Amino acid sequence: MAGSTLKIENLHVEIDGSEIIKGLDLEINGGEIHAIMGPNGTGKSTLASAIMGHPRYDITKGSVYLDGKDVLEMEVDERAHAGMFLAMQYPSEISGVTNSDFMRSAINANREEGDEISLMKFIRKMDNKMDELEIDQSFAQRYLNEGFSGGEKKRNEILQLLMLEPRLAILDEIDSGLDIDALKVVSKGINSVKGPEFGCLIITHYQRLLNYITPDKVHVMMQGRVVKSGGAELAERLENEGYDWIKAELGIEDEKVGEEA
Ligand SMILES: Nc1ncnc2c1ncn2[C@@H]1O[C@H](COP(=O)(O)OP(=O)(O)OP(=O)(O)O)[C@@H](O)[C@H]1O
Ligand SMILES: [Mg+2]
């Protein structure tokens, strides 16, 4: 099966009555890797959560389609079942649920009843993927993310990605907090699932991750919209020159943090 095509049109999202996403368009064709960059507070994480169906976010206008299916009509678990996955910027800690139990439930939730993964298969797969990501086996029996360091949480998000094998993943600042070696390990993990069956939206602030994972397209998000799109060279220009030239090009005024646009 080919990777999923995600098509977002004129999306508007509100949080507690204030509009954060203001008419966003984005299309990711099956198997493509796209990156979104943009200043703090422009709505990148809001976009990710809204697509995944976080109840806090009100979608007031627009559409999100996955392979022609209306995502906004789907329940949260149906979105996962349809092959969508989000690696969160701030992964939650869940006390009392081991990493291993969590992963197994997540895999089985995406499979039909009676077709659950066997314990043996699951353990073998988890062992392999943990080795691949250089995660110590002891992490399987620790409570989900509890007491994990920042970088360990990020690595664990990629472990979930490798275990769940989604067809469309959104990775929100997966590179933040990773040390230099961990960045390579995590990139290697993502590259290992790259291919026609896997589409990916990478939210990042820095070009360095894109040195390892070459994006097909790079988008700049500002004030709740995609304001510019280009190839991998766009990320390099942003790294060198920042966002001022785009603001000047588009006539966007500087905002203070927390100010309504
Ligand atoms: N639950 C919430 N309640 C109130 N405001 C919120 C909430 N979630 C997000 N916001 C606001 O929405 C705006 C966009 O936040 P978001 O986290 O999407 O930004 P971002 O682009 O991911 O930024 P960063 O690069 O810093 O991660 C911010 O101004 C933020 O304060
Ligand atoms: Mg964010």
PDB file of C-alpha atoms and ligand atoms in Angstrom:
ATOM      1  CA  MET A   1       0.000   0.000   0.000  1.00  0.00           C
ATOM      2  CA  ALA A   2       1.312   3.450  -0.881  1.00  0.00           C
ATOM      3  CA  GLY A   3       1.907   6.177   1.676  1.00  0.00           C
ATOM      4  CA  SER A   4      -1.060   8.361   2.405  1.00  0.00           C
ATOM      5  CA  THR A   5      -1.798  11.679   0.776  1.00  0.00           C
ATOM      6  CA  LEU A   6      -2.755  14.427   3.181  1.00  0.00           C
ATOM      7  CA  LYS A   7      -4.639  17.392   1.826  1.00  0.00           C
ATOM      8  CA  ILE A   8      -5.408  20.371   4.037  1.00  0.00           C
ATOM      9  CA  GLU A   9      -7.444  23.246   2.674  1.00  0.00           C
ATOM     10  CA  ASN A  10      -8.224  26.623   4.222  1.00  0.00           C
ATOM     11  CA  LEU A  11      -7.914  25.255   7.760  1.00  0.00           C
ATOM     12  CA  HIS A  12      -8.951  27.529  10.632  1.00  0.00           C
ATOM     13  CA  VAL A  13      -8.373  26.423  14.227  1.00  0.00           C
ATOM     14  CA  GLU A  14      -9.324  28.165  17.463  1.00  0.00           C
ATOM     15  CA  ILE A  15      -8.212  27.596  21.028  1.00  0.00           C
ATOM     16  CA  ASP A  16     -10.508  28.990  23.700  1.00  0.00           C
ATOM     17  CA  GLY A  17     -12.061  31.334  21.147  1.00  0.00           C
ATOM     18  CA  SER A  18      -8.841  32.772  19.735  1.00  0.00           C
ATOM     19  CA  GLU A  19      -7.883  31.823  16.213  1.00  0.00           C
ATOM     20  CA  ILE A  20      -4.424  30.252  15.900  1.00  0.00           C
ATOM     21  CA  ILE A  21      -4.550  28.638  12.445  1.00  0.00           C
ATOM     22  CA  LYS A  22      -5.880  31.115   9.929  1.00  0.00           C
ATOM     23  CA  GLY A  23      -6.477  29.578   6.540  1.00  0.00           C
ATOM     24  CA  LEU A  24      -3.730  27.008   6.127  1.00  0.00           C
ATOM     25  CA  ASP A  25      -3.214  25.001   2.955  1.00  0.00           C
ATOM     26  CA  LEU A  26      -0.850  22.038   2.734  1.00  0.00           C
ATOM     27  CA  GLU A  27      -0.616  18.940   0.593  1.00  0.00           C
ATOM     28  CA  ILE A  28       1.683  15.996   1.174  1.00  0.00           C
ATOM     29  CA  ASN A  29       1.622  13.337  -1.491  1.00  0.00           C
ATOM     30  CA  GLY A  30       2.023   9.686  -0.514  1.00  0.00           C
ATOM     31  CA  GLY A  31       5.619   8.884   0.388  1.00  0.00           C
ATOM     32  CA  GLU A  32       6.874  12.478   0.490  1.00  0.00           C
ATOM     33  CA  ILE A  33       8.790  14.049   3.339  1.00  0.00           C
ATOM     34  CA  HIS A  34       7.864  17.647   4.079  1.00  0.00           C
ATOM     35  CA  ALA A  35       9.308  20.008   6.663  1.00  0.00           C
ATOM     36  CA  ILE A  36       7.551  22.937   8.318  1.00  0.00           C
ATOM     37  CA  MET A  37       9.652  25.679   9.839  1.00  0.00           C
ATOM     38  CA  GLY A  38       8.510  28.900  11.416  1.00  0.00           C
ATOM     39  CA  PRO A  39       8.944  31.242  14.367  1.00  0.00           C
ATOM     40  CA  ASN A  40       7.810  30.268  17.880  1.00  0.00           C
ATOM     41  CA  GLY A  41       4.089  30.514  18.469  1.00  0.00           C
ATOM     42  CA  THR A  42       2.973  30.502  14.836  1.00  0.00           C
ATOM     43  CA  GLY A  43       0.773  27.444  15.328  1.00  0.00           C
ATOM     44  CA  LYS A  44       2.925  24.504  14.201  1.00  0.00           C
ATOM     45  CA  SER A  45       2.107  22.279  17.180  1.00  0.00           C
ATOM     46  CA  THR A  46      -1.499  23.462  17.078  1.00  0.00           C
ATOM     47  CA  LEU A  47      -1.676  22.248  13.484  1.00  0.00           C
ATOM     48  CA  ALA A  48      -0.289  18.838  14.477  1.00  0.00           C
ATOM     49  CA  SER A  49      -2.714  18.418  17.393  1.00  0.00           C
ATOM     50  CA  ALA A  50      -5.688  19.631  15.387  1.00  0.00           C
ATOM     51  CA  ILE A  51      -4.993  17.138  12.594  1.00  0.00           C
ATOM     52  CA  MET A  52      -4.788  14.332  15.152  1.00  0.00           C
ATOM     53  CA  GLY A  53      -8.094  15.350  16.726  1.00  0.00           C
ATOM     54  CA  HIS A  54      -7.072  16.848  20.064  1.00  0.00           C
ATOM     55  CA  PRO A  55     -10.392  17.897  21.672  1.00  0.00           C
ATOM     56  CA  ARG A  56      -9.021  21.243  22.871  1.00  0.00           C
ATOM     57  CA  TYR A  57      -8.749  22.552  19.331  1.00  0.00           C
ATOM     58  CA  ASP A  58     -11.826  23.836  17.545  1.00  0.00           C
ATOM     59  CA  ILE A  59     -11.771  23.510  13.792  1.00  0.00           C
ATOM     60  CA  THR A  60     -14.019  26.304  12.625  1.00  0.00           C
ATOM     61  CA  LYS A  61     -13.454  26.102   8.886  1.00  0.00           C
ATOM     62  CA  GLY A  62     -11.639  24.133   6.207  1.00  0.00           C
ATOM     63  CA  SER A  63     -10.957  20.497   5.444  1.00  0.00           C
ATOM     64  CA  VAL A  64      -8.410  17.744   6.074  1.00  0.00           C
ATOM     65  CA  TYR A  65      -8.461  14.708   3.811  1.00  0.00           C
ATOM     66  CA  LEU A  66      -6.356  11.559   4.025  1.00  0.00           C
ATOM     67  CA  ASP A  67      -6.490   9.576   0.793  1.00  0.00           C
ATOM     68  CA  GLY A  68      -9.783  11.241   0.002  1.00  0.00           C
ATOM     69  CA  LYS A  69     -11.299  10.406   3.407  1.00  0.00           C
ATOM     70  CA  ASP A  70     -12.561  13.193   5.639  1.00  0.00           C
ATOM     71  CA  VAL A  71     -10.236  13.166   8.658  1.00  0.00           C
ATOM     72  CA  LEU A  72     -12.309  15.697  10.575  1.00  0.00           C
ATOM     73  CA  GLU A  73     -15.201  13.228  10.599  1.00  0.00           C
ATOM     74  CA  MET A  74     -13.002  10.536  12.195  1.00  0.00           C
ATOM     75  CA  GLU A  75     -12.677   9.810  15.914  1.00  0.00           C
ATOM     76  CA  VAL A  76      -9.140  10.076  17.316  1.00  0.00           C
ATOM     77  CA  ASP A  77      -8.616   6.290  17.304  1.00  0.00           C
ATOM     78  CA  GLU A  78      -9.894   6.094  13.741  1.00  0.00           C
ATOM     79  CA  ARG A  79      -7.189   8.540  12.687  1.00  0.00           C
ATOM     80  CA  ALA A  80      -4.536   6.244  14.170  1.00  0.00           C
ATOM     81  CA  HIS A  81      -6.257   3.277  12.552  1.00  0.00           C
ATOM     82  CA  ALA A  82      -6.111   5.100   9.216  1.00  0.00           C
ATOM     83  CA  GLY A  83      -2.311   5.180   9.587  1.00  0.00           C
ATOM     84  CA  MET A  84      -1.725   8.628  11.116  1.00  0.00           C
ATOM     85  CA  PHE A  85       0.840   9.124  13.862  1.00  0.00           C
ATOM     86  CA  LEU A  86       2.001  12.117  15.903  1.00  0.00           C
ATOM     87  CA  ALA A  87       5.309  12.341  17.746  1.00  0.00           C
ATOM     88  CA  MET A  88       4.611  15.091  20.234  1.00  0.00           C
ATOM     89  CA  GLN A  89       6.809  18.079  21.010  1.00  0.00           C
ATOM     90  CA  TYR A  90       6.257  17.370  24.712  1.00  0.00           C
ATOM     91  CA  PRO A  91       5.515  13.641  25.116  1.00  0.00           C
ATOM     92  CA  SER A  92       3.254  12.862  28.089  1.00  0.00           C
ATOM     93  CA  GLU A  93       4.346  10.768  31.045  1.00  0.00           C
ATOM     94  CA  ILE A  94       1.951   7.980  31.956  1.00  0.00           C
ATOM     95  CA  SER A  95       2.575   6.476  35.336  1.00  0.00           C
ATOM     96  CA  GLY A  96       1.550   2.854  35.905  1.00  0.00           C
ATOM     97  CA  VAL A  97       1.699   1.896  32.203  1.00  0.00           C
ATOM     98  CA  THR A  98       4.945   0.342  31.057  1.00  0.00           C
ATOM     99  CA  ASN A  99       6.471   1.376  27.775  1.00  0.00           C
ATOM    100  CA  SER A 100       6.112  -2.181  26.538  1.00  0.00           C
ATOM    101  CA  ASP A 101       2.399  -2.469  27.486  1.00  0.00           C
ATOM    102  CA  PHE A 102       1.715   0.900  25.933  1.00  0.00           C
ATOM    103  CA  MET A 103       3.339  -0.041  22.614  1.00  0.00           C
ATOM    104  CA  ARG A 104       1.575  -3.394  22.488  1.00  0.00           C
ATOM    105  CA  SER A 105      -1.839  -1.833  23.147  1.00  0.00           C
ATOM    106  CA  ALA A 106      -1.158   0.820  20.538  1.00  0.00           C
ATOM    107  CA  ILE A 107      -0.236  -1.805  17.928  1.00  0.00           C
ATOM    108  CA  ASN A 108      -3.269  -3.945  18.738  1.00  0.00           C
ATOM    109  CA  ALA A 109      -5.591  -0.951  18.707  1.00  0.00           C
ATOM    110  CA  ASN A 110      -4.675  -0.548  15.045  1.00  0.00           C
ATOM    111  CA  ARG A 111      -5.331  -4.199  14.224  1.00  0.00           C
ATOM    112  CA  GLU A 112      -8.604  -6.041  13.872  1.00  0.00           C
ATOM    113  CA  GLU A 113      -9.965  -8.087  16.762  1.00  0.00           C
ATOM    114  CA  GLY A 114      -8.598 -11.627  16.605  1.00  0.00           C
ATOM    115  CA  ASP A 115      -5.547 -10.402  14.664  1.00  0.00           C
ATOM    116  CA  GLU A 116      -3.557  -9.144  17.665  1.00  0.00           C
ATOM    117  CA  ILE A 117       0.235  -9.336  17.479  1.00  0.00           C
ATOM    118  CA  SER A 118       1.587 -12.418  19.260  1.00  0.00           C
ATOM    119  CA  LEU A 119       3.606 -11.777  22.387  1.00  0.00           C
ATOM    120  CA  MET A 120       6.659 -13.456  20.871  1.00  0.00           C
ATOM    121  CA  LYS A 121       6.500 -11.394  17.706  1.00  0.00           C
ATOM    122  CA  PHE A 122       5.954  -8.241  19.679  1.00  0.00           C
ATOM    123  CA  ILE A 123       8.920  -8.841  21.990  1.00  0.00           C
ATOM    124  CA  ARG A 124      11.187  -9.671  19.079  1.00  0.00           C
ATOM    125  CA  LYS A 125      10.149  -6.566  17.194  1.00  0.00           C
ATOM    126  CA  MET A 126      10.497  -4.302  20.228  1.00  0.00           C
ATOM    127  CA  ASP A 127      13.950  -5.775  21.002  1.00  0.00           C
ATOM    128  CA  ASN A 128      15.088  -5.155  17.434  1.00  0.00           C
ATOM    129  CA  LYS A 129      13.788  -1.633  17.241  1.00  0.00           C
ATOM    130  CA  MET A 130      15.266  -0.734  20.630  1.00  0.00           C
ATOM    131  CA  ASP A 131      18.629  -2.033  19.443  1.00  0.00           C
ATOM    132  CA  GLU A 132      18.308  -0.032  16.254  1.00  0.00           C
ATOM    133  CA  LEU A 133      17.672   3.139  18.252  1.00  0.00           C
ATOM    134  CA  GLU A 134      20.314   2.249  20.850  1.00  0.00           C
ATOM    135  CA  ILE A 135      17.740   2.292  23.647  1.00  0.00           C
ATOM    136  CA  ASP A 136      18.581   0.211  26.711  1.00  0.00           C
ATOM    137  CA  GLN A 137      16.294  -2.833  27.115  1.00  0.00           C
ATOM    138  CA  SER A 138      15.388  -1.683  30.623  1.00  0.00           C
ATOM    139  CA  PHE A 139      13.280   1.072  29.067  1.00  0.00           C
ATOM    140  CA  ALA A 140      10.702  -1.517  27.976  1.00  0.00           C
ATOM    141  CA  GLN A 141       9.633  -2.063  31.586  1.00  0.00           C
ATOM    142  CA  ARG A 142       9.772   1.548  32.729  1.00  0.00           C
ATOM    143  CA  TYR A 143       6.576   3.575  32.928  1.00  0.00           C
ATOM    144  CA  LEU A 144       5.878   5.485  29.734  1.00  0.00           C
ATOM    145  CA  ASN A 145       8.169   8.517  29.612  1.00  0.00           C
ATOM    146  CA  GLU A 146       8.220   8.759  33.403  1.00  0.00           C
ATOM    147  CA  GLY A 147      11.538  10.224  34.449  1.00  0.00           C
ATOM    148  CA  PHE A 148      12.862   9.928  30.886  1.00  0.00           C
ATOM    149  CA  SER A 149      15.301  12.685  29.970  1.00  0.00           C
ATOM    150  CA  GLY A 150      14.274  15.075  27.201  1.00  0.00           C
ATOM    151  CA  GLY A 151      16.319  13.210  24.603  1.00  0.00           C
ATOM    152  CA  GLU A 152      15.158   9.796  25.864  1.00  0.00           C
ATOM    153  CA  LYS A 153      11.537  10.859  25.376  1.00  0.00           C
ATOM    154  CA  LYS A 154      12.268  11.895  21.795  1.00  0.00           C
ATOM    155  CA  ARG A 155      14.026   8.615  21.068  1.00  0.00           C
ATOM    156  CA  ASN A 156      11.033   6.799  22.557  1.00  0.00           C
ATOM    157  CA  GLU A 157       8.671   8.648  20.207  1.00  0.00           C
ATOM    158  CA  ILE A 158      10.693   7.276  17.291  1.00  0.00           C
ATOM    159  CA  LEU A 159      10.528   3.818  18.855  1.00  0.00           C
ATOM    160  CA  GLN A 160       6.727   4.166  18.717  1.00  0.00           C
ATOM    161  CA  LEU A 161       7.011   5.233  15.086  1.00  0.00           C
ATOM    162  CA  LEU A 162       9.062   2.147  14.213  1.00  0.00           C
ATOM    163  CA  MET A 163       6.730  -0.138  16.156  1.00  0.00           C
ATOM    164  CA  LEU A 164       3.485   1.269  14.745  1.00  0.00           C
ATOM    165  CA  GLU A 165       4.618   1.713  11.119  1.00  0.00           C
ATOM    166  CA  PRO A 166       2.194   4.524  10.250  1.00  0.00           C
ATOM    167  CA  ARG A 167       1.620   5.678   6.689  1.00  0.00           C
ATOM    168  CA  LEU A 168       1.706   9.346   7.610  1.00  0.00           C
ATOM    169  CA  ALA A 169       3.713  10.650  10.556  1.00  0.00           C
ATOM    170  CA  ILE A 170       3.877  14.146  11.982  1.00  0.00           C
ATOM    171  CA  LEU A 171       7.069  14.657  13.970  1.00  0.00           C
ATOM    172  CA  ASP A 172       6.930  17.765  16.141  1.00  0.00           C
ATOM    173  CA  GLU A 173      10.442  18.966  17.011  1.00  0.00           C
ATOM    174  CA  ILE A 174      11.737  15.425  17.184  1.00  0.00           C
ATOM    175  CA  ASP A 175      15.264  16.881  17.089  1.00  0.00           C
ATOM    176  CA  SER A 176      14.934  19.184  20.088  1.00  0.00           C
ATOM    177  CA  GLY A 177      16.947  18.106  23.089  1.00  0.00           C
ATOM    178  CA  LEU A 178      18.855  15.406  21.217  1.00  0.00           C
ATOM    179  CA  ASP A 179      22.606  15.223  21.583  1.00  0.00           C
ATOM    180  CA  ILE A 180      24.720  15.048  18.430  1.00  0.00           C
ATOM    181  CA  ASP A 181      24.930  11.255  18.362  1.00  0.00           C
ATOM    182  CA  ALA A 182      21.250  10.828  19.236  1.00  0.00           C
ATOM    183  CA  LEU A 183      20.312  13.106  16.344  1.00  0.00           C
ATOM    184  CA  LYS A 184      22.080  10.685  14.003  1.00  0.00           C
ATOM    185  CA  VAL A 185      20.454   7.629  15.584  1.00  0.00           C
ATOM    186  CA  VAL A 186      16.980   9.163  15.402  1.00  0.00           C
ATOM    187  CA  SER A 187      17.517  10.294  11.808  1.00  0.00           C
ATOM    188  CA  LYS A 188      18.682   6.817  10.887  1.00  0.00           C
ATOM    189  CA  GLY A 189      15.494   5.439  12.437  1.00  0.00           C
ATOM    190  CA  ILE A 190      13.317   7.804  10.416  1.00  0.00           C
ATOM    191  CA  ASN A 191      15.265   7.090   7.237  1.00  0.00           C
ATOM    192  CA  SER A 192      14.772   3.366   7.794  1.00  0.00           C
ATOM    193  CA  VAL A 193      11.008   3.763   7.307  1.00  0.00           C
ATOM    194  CA  LYS A 194      11.348   6.246   4.464  1.00  0.00           C
ATOM    195  CA  GLY A 195       9.909   5.113   1.163  1.00  0.00           C
ATOM    196  CA  PRO A 196       6.799   5.133  -0.986  1.00  0.00           C
ATOM    197  CA  GLU A 197       4.738   3.699   1.884  1.00  0.00           C
ATOM    198  CA  PHE A 198       5.595   6.380   4.390  1.00  0.00           C
ATOM    199  CA  GLY A 199       4.799  10.080   4.262  1.00  0.00           C
ATOM    200  CA  CYS A 200       6.095  12.459   6.861  1.00  0.00           C
ATOM    201  CA  LEU A 201       5.675  16.026   8.088  1.00  0.00           C
ATOM    202  CA  ILE A 202       8.662  17.169  10.108  1.00  0.00           C
ATOM    203  CA  ILE A 203       8.242  20.261  12.266  1.00  0.00           C
ATOM    204  CA  THR A 204      11.652  21.671  13.075  1.00  0.00           C
ATOM    205  CA  HIS A 205      13.511  24.876  13.854  1.00  0.00           C
ATOM    206  CA  TYR A 206      16.863  23.870  12.448  1.00  0.00           C
ATOM    207  CA  GLN A 207      18.406  22.771   9.227  1.00  0.00           C
ATOM    208  CA  ARG A 208      20.652  20.252  11.027  1.00  0.00           C
ATOM    209  CA  LEU A 209      17.988  17.495  11.095  1.00  0.00           C
ATOM    210  CA  LEU A 210      17.408  18.083   7.388  1.00  0.00           C
ATOM    211  CA  ASN A 211      21.095  17.365   6.768  1.00  0.00           C
ATOM    212  CA  TYR A 212      20.235  13.762   7.600  1.00  0.00           C
ATOM    213  CA  ILE A 213      16.678  13.553   6.307  1.00  0.00           C
ATOM    214  CA  THR A 214      16.299  15.271   2.960  1.00  0.00           C
ATOM    215  CA  PRO A 215      12.853  16.814   2.615  1.00  0.00           C
ATOM    216  CA  ASP A 216      11.000  16.879  -0.710  1.00  0.00           C
ATOM    217  CA  LYS A 217       9.500  20.216   0.297  1.00  0.00           C
ATOM    218  CA  VAL A 218      10.014  22.849   2.964  1.00  0.00           C
ATOM    219  CA  HIS A 219       7.207  25.152   4.121  1.00  0.00           C
ATOM    220  CA  VAL A 220       7.386  28.294   6.183  1.00  0.00           C
ATOM    221  CA  MET A 221       4.548  28.861   8.591  1.00  0.00           C
ATOM    222  CA  MET A 222       3.823  32.310   9.954  1.00  0.00           C
ATOM    223  CA  GLN A 223       0.812  33.706  11.727  1.00  0.00           C
ATOM    224  CA  GLY A 224      -1.186  30.549  11.288  1.00  0.00           C
ATOM    225  CA  ARG A 225      -0.646  30.006   7.579  1.00  0.00           C
ATOM    226  CA  VAL A 226       1.860  28.480   5.186  1.00  0.00           C
ATOM    227  CA  VAL A 227       3.350  31.613   3.671  1.00  0.00           C
ATOM    228  CA  LYS A 228       6.119  30.142   1.563  1.00  0.00           C
ATOM    229  CA  SER A 229       7.090  26.749   0.168  1.00  0.00           C
ATOM    230  CA  GLY A 230      10.213  25.569  -1.576  1.00  0.00           C
ATOM    231  CA  GLY A 231      12.780  22.811  -1.765  1.00  0.00           C
ATOM    232  CA  ALA A 232      15.490  21.790   0.700  1.00  0.00           C
ATOM    233  CA  GLU A 233      17.424  24.967  -0.141  1.00  0.00           C
ATOM    234  CA  LEU A 234      14.734  27.041   1.610  1.00  0.00           C
ATOM    235  CA  ALA A 235      15.703  25.518   4.975  1.00  0.00           C
ATOM    236  CA  GLU A 236      19.343  26.406   4.333  1.00  0.00           C
ATOM    237  CA  ARG A 237      18.444  29.991   3.563  1.00  0.00           C
ATOM    238  CA  LEU A 238      16.349  30.245   6.740  1.00  0.00           C
ATOM    239  CA  GLU A 239      19.223  28.863   8.804  1.00  0.00           C
ATOM    240  CA  ASN A 240      21.562  31.484   7.359  1.00  0.00           C
ATOM    241  CA  GLU A 241      19.282  34.475   7.180  1.00  0.00           C
ATOM    242  CA  GLY A 242      16.410  33.922   9.643  1.00  0.00           C
ATOM    243  CA  TYR A 243      12.841  34.989   8.876  1.00  0.00           C
ATOM    244  CA  ASP A 244      13.190  38.740   8.325  1.00  0.00           C
ATOM    245  CA  TRP A 245      13.494  38.480   4.541  1.00  0.00           C
ATOM    246  CA  ILE A 246      10.227  36.540   4.344  1.00  0.00           C
ATOM    247  CA  LYS A 247       8.490  39.053   6.586  1.00  0.00           C
ATOM    248  CA  ALA A 248       9.794  41.856   4.372  1.00  0.00           C
ATOM    249  CA  GLU A 249       8.705  40.014   1.232  1.00  0.00           C
ATOM    250  CA  LEU A 250       5.199  39.516   2.595  1.00  0.00           C
ATOM    251  CA  GLY A 251       4.916  42.797   4.473  1.00  0.00           C
ATOM    252  CA  ILE A 252       4.398  41.015   7.812  1.00  0.00           C
ATOM    253  CA  GLU A 253       4.942  43.135  10.932  1.00  0.00           C
ATOM    254  CA  ASP A 254       6.936  41.734  13.856  1.00  0.00           C
ATOM    255  CA  GLU A 255       4.769  40.383  16.653  1.00  0.00           C
ATOM    256  CA  LYS A 256       5.569  40.249  20.321  1.00  0.00           C
ATOM    257  CA  VAL A 257       5.227  36.848  21.988  1.00  0.00           C
ATOM    258  CA  GLY A 258       1.607  36.330  22.997  1.00  0.00           C
ATOM    259  CA  GLU A 259       0.317  39.244  20.932  1.00  0.00           C
ATOM    260  CA  GLU A 260      -2.796  38.682  18.817  1.00  0.00           C
ATOM    261  CA  ALA A 261      -1.921  38.846  15.135  1.00  0.00           C
TER     262      ALA A 261
HETATM  263  N1  LIG B   1      -4.060  25.345  25.098  1.00  0.00           N
HETATM  264  C1  LIG B   1      -3.772  26.600  24.729  1.00  0.00           C
HETATM  265  N2  LIG B   1      -4.301  27.665  25.384  1.00  0.00           N
HETATM  266  C2  LIG B   1      -4.033  28.926  25.010  1.00  0.00           C
HETATM  267  N3  LIG B   1      -3.202  29.242  24.018  1.00  0.00           N
HETATM  268  C3  LIG B   1      -2.639  28.256  23.355  1.00  0.00           C
HETATM  269  C4  LIG B   1      -2.867  26.882  23.665  1.00  0.00           C
HETATM  270  N4  LIG B   1      -2.153  26.111  22.825  1.00  0.00           N
HETATM  271  C5  LIG B   1      -1.497  26.972  22.020  1.00  0.00           C
HETATM  272  N5  LIG B   1      -1.790  28.243  22.337  1.00  0.00           N
HETATM  273  C6  LIG B   1      -1.233  29.443  21.695  1.00  0.00           C
HETATM  274  O1  LIG B   1      -1.292  29.241  20.309  1.00  0.00           O
HETATM  275  C7  LIG B   1      -0.147  29.789  19.686  1.00  0.00           C
HETATM  276  C8  LIG B   1       0.514  28.753  18.822  1.00  0.00           C
HETATM  277  O2  LIG B   1       1.089  27.744  19.645  1.00  0.00           O
HETATM  278  P1  LIG B   1       1.861  26.497  19.045  1.00  0.00           P
HETATM  279  O3  LIG B   1       2.272  25.647  20.182  1.00  0.00           O
HETATM  280  O4  LIG B   1       1.038  25.899  17.991  1.00  0.00           O
HETATM  281  O5  LIG B   1       3.119  27.214  18.390  1.00  0.00           O
HETATM  282  P2  LIG B   1       4.392  26.589  17.658  1.00  0.00           P
HETATM  283  O6  LIG B   1       4.438  27.179  16.294  1.00  0.00           O
HETATM  284  O7  LIG B   1       4.371  25.118  17.786  1.00  0.00           O
HETATM  285  O8  LIG B   1       5.590  27.218  18.500  1.00  0.00           O
HETATM  286  P3  LIG B   1       7.029  26.589  18.962  1.00  0.00           P
HETATM  287  O9  LIG B   1       7.922  26.753  17.784  1.00  0.00           O
HETATM  288  O10 LIG B   1       7.439  27.466  20.085  1.00  0.00           O
HETATM  289  O11 LIG B   1       6.805  25.174  19.363  1.00  0.00           O
HETATM  290  C9  LIG B   1       0.751  30.323  20.805  1.00  0.00           C
HETATM  291  O12 LIG B   1       0.581  31.719  20.902  1.00  0.00           O
HETATM  292  C10 LIG B   1       0.217  29.617  22.028  1.00  0.00           C
HETATM  293  O13 LIG B   1       0.388  30.384  23.200  1.00  0.00           O
HETATM  294 MG    MG B   2       5.491  23.748  18.781  1.00  0.00          MG
END
